Coordinates of C-alpha atoms and ligand atoms in Angstrom, one line a residue:
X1365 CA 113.1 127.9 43.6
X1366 CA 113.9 131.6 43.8
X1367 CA 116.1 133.7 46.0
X1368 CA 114.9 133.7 49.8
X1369 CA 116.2 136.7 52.3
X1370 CA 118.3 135.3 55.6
X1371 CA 118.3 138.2 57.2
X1372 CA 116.9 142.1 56.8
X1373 CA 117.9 145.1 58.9
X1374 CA 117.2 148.7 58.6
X1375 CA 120.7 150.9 57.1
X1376 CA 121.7 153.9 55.7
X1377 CA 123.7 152.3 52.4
X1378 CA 127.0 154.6 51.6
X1379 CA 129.3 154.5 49.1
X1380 CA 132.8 155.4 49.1
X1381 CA 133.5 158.0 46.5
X1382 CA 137.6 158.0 46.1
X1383 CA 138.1 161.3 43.9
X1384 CA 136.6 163.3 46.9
X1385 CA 137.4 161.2 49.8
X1386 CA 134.1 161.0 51.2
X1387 CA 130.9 158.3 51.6
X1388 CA 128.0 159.6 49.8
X1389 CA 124.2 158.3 50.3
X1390 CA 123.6 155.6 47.5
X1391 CA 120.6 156.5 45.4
X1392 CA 120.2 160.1 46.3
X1393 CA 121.7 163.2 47.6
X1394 CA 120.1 162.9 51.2
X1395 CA 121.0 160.0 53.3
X1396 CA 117.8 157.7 54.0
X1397 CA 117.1 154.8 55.6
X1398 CA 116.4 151.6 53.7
X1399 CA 115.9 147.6 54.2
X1400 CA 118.3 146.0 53.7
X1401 CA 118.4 142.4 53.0
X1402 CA 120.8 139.2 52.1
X1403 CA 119.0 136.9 49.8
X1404 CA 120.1 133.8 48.9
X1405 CA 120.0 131.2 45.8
X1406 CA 119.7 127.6 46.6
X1407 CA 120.1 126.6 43.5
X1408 CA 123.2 128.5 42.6
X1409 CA 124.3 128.3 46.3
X1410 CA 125.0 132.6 45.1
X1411 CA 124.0 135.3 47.8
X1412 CA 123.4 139.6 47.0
X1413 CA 122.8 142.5 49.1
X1414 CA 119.9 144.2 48.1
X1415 CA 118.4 147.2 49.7
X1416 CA 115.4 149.6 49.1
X1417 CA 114.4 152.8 50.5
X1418 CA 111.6 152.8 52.8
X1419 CA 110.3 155.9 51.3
X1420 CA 107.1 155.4 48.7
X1421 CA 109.2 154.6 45.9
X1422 CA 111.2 152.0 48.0
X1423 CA 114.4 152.8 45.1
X1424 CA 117.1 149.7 45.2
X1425 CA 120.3 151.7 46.4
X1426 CA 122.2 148.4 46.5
X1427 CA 122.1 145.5 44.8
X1428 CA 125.5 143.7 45.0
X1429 CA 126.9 140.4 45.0
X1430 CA 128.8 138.9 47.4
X1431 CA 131.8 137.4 46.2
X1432 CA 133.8 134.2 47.7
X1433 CA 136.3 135.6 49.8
X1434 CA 135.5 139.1 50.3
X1435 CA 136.9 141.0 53.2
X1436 CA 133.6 142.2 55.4
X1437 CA 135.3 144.5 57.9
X1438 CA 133.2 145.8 60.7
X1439 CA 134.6 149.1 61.0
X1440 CA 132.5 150.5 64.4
X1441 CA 129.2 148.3 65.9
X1442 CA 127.0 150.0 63.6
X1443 CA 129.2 150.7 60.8
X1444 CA 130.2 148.1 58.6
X1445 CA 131.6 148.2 55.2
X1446 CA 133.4 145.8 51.7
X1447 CA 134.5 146.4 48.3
X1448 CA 133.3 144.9 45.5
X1449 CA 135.5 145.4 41.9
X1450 CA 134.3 149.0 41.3
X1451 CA 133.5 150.1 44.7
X1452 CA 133.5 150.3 48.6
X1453 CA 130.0 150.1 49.8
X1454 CA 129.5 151.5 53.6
X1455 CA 125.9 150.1 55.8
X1456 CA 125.4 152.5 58.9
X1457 CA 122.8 150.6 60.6
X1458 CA 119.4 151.9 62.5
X1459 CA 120.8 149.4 65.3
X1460 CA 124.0 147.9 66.7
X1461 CA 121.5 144.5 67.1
X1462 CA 120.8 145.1 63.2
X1463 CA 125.0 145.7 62.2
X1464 CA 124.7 142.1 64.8
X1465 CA 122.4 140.5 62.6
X1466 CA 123.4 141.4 59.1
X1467 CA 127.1 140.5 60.5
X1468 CA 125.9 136.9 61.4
X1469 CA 124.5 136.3 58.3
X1470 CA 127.0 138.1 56.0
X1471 CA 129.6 135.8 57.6
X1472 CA 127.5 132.4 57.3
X1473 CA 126.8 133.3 53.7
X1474 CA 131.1 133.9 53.2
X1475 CA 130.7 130.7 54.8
X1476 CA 128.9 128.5 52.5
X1477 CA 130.6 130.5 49.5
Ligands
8S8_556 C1 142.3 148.5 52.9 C2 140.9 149.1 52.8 O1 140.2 148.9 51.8 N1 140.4 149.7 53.8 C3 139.1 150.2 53.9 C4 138.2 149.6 54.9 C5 138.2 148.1 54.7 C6 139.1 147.3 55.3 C7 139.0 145.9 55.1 C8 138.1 145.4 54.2 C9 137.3 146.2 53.5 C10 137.3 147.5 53.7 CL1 136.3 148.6 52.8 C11 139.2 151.7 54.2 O2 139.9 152.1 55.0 N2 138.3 152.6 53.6 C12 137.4 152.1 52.5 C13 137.0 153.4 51.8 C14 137.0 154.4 52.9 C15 138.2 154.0 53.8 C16 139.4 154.7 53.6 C17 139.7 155.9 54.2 C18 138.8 156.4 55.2 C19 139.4 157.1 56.4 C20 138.3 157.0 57.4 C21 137.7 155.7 57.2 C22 136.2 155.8 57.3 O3 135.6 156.0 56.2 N3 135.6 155.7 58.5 C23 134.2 155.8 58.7 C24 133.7 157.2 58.4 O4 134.5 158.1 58.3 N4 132.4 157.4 58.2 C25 131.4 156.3 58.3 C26 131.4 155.8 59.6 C27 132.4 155.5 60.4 C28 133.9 155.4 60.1 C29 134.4 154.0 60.3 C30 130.1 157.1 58.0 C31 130.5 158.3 57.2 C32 131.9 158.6 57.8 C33 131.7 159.5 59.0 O5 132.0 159.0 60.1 O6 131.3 160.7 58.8 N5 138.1 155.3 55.8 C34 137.8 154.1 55.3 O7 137.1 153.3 55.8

């Protein structure tokens, strides 16, 4: 049994980059919308954000696990962010119904962690 998506939403994913103080697009020097989904592993009861561009070559931009007890702070309605060990990763969603939705889930799958 594979990994199975709970939710996907349409984002801009950011990162955080400290030495300049600024969020920078992941994956490319222009900001671009991607899918964004949570998938989840039954079997090792693990969940990971994974996102890919929408362009052609649909890049992964994000592909980061979430870890038990992470703080998920929903900065505005449709901009959310976390850190993980080596970064601060930034979603500025196409919706306030999407931040919503990938809210909801990121929560349940802190949850079940
Ligand atoms: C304890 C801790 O880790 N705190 C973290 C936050 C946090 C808290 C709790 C758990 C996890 C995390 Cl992650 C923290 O404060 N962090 C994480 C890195 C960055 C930041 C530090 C300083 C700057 C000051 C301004 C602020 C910011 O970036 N606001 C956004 C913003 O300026 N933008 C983005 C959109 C809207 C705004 C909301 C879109 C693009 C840009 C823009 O609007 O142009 N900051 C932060 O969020």
């Amino acid at each position: 049994m594979g990994e199975s998506s709970i939710c996907q939403v349409r984002a801009t994913v950011m990162l955080y980059d400290d030495t300049h103080r600024r969020w920078v697009p992941a994956g490319s020097e222009s900001p671009c919308i991607s899918r964004v989904h949570i998938y989840h592993s039954p079997v090792a009861n693990t969940f990971r954000v994974v996102g890919r561009k929408l362009q052609a070559d649909q890049q992964v931009v994000i592909n980061c696990a979430v870890i038990k007890g992470m703080k998920y702070n929903q900065a505005t309605p449709n901009f959310h962010q976390w850190r993980d060990p080596k970064q601060v990763w930034g979603l500025n969603f196409g919706s306030t119904e999407d931040a919503a939705l990938f809210a909801n889930s990121m929560t349940s799958a802190l949850e079940a962690l």
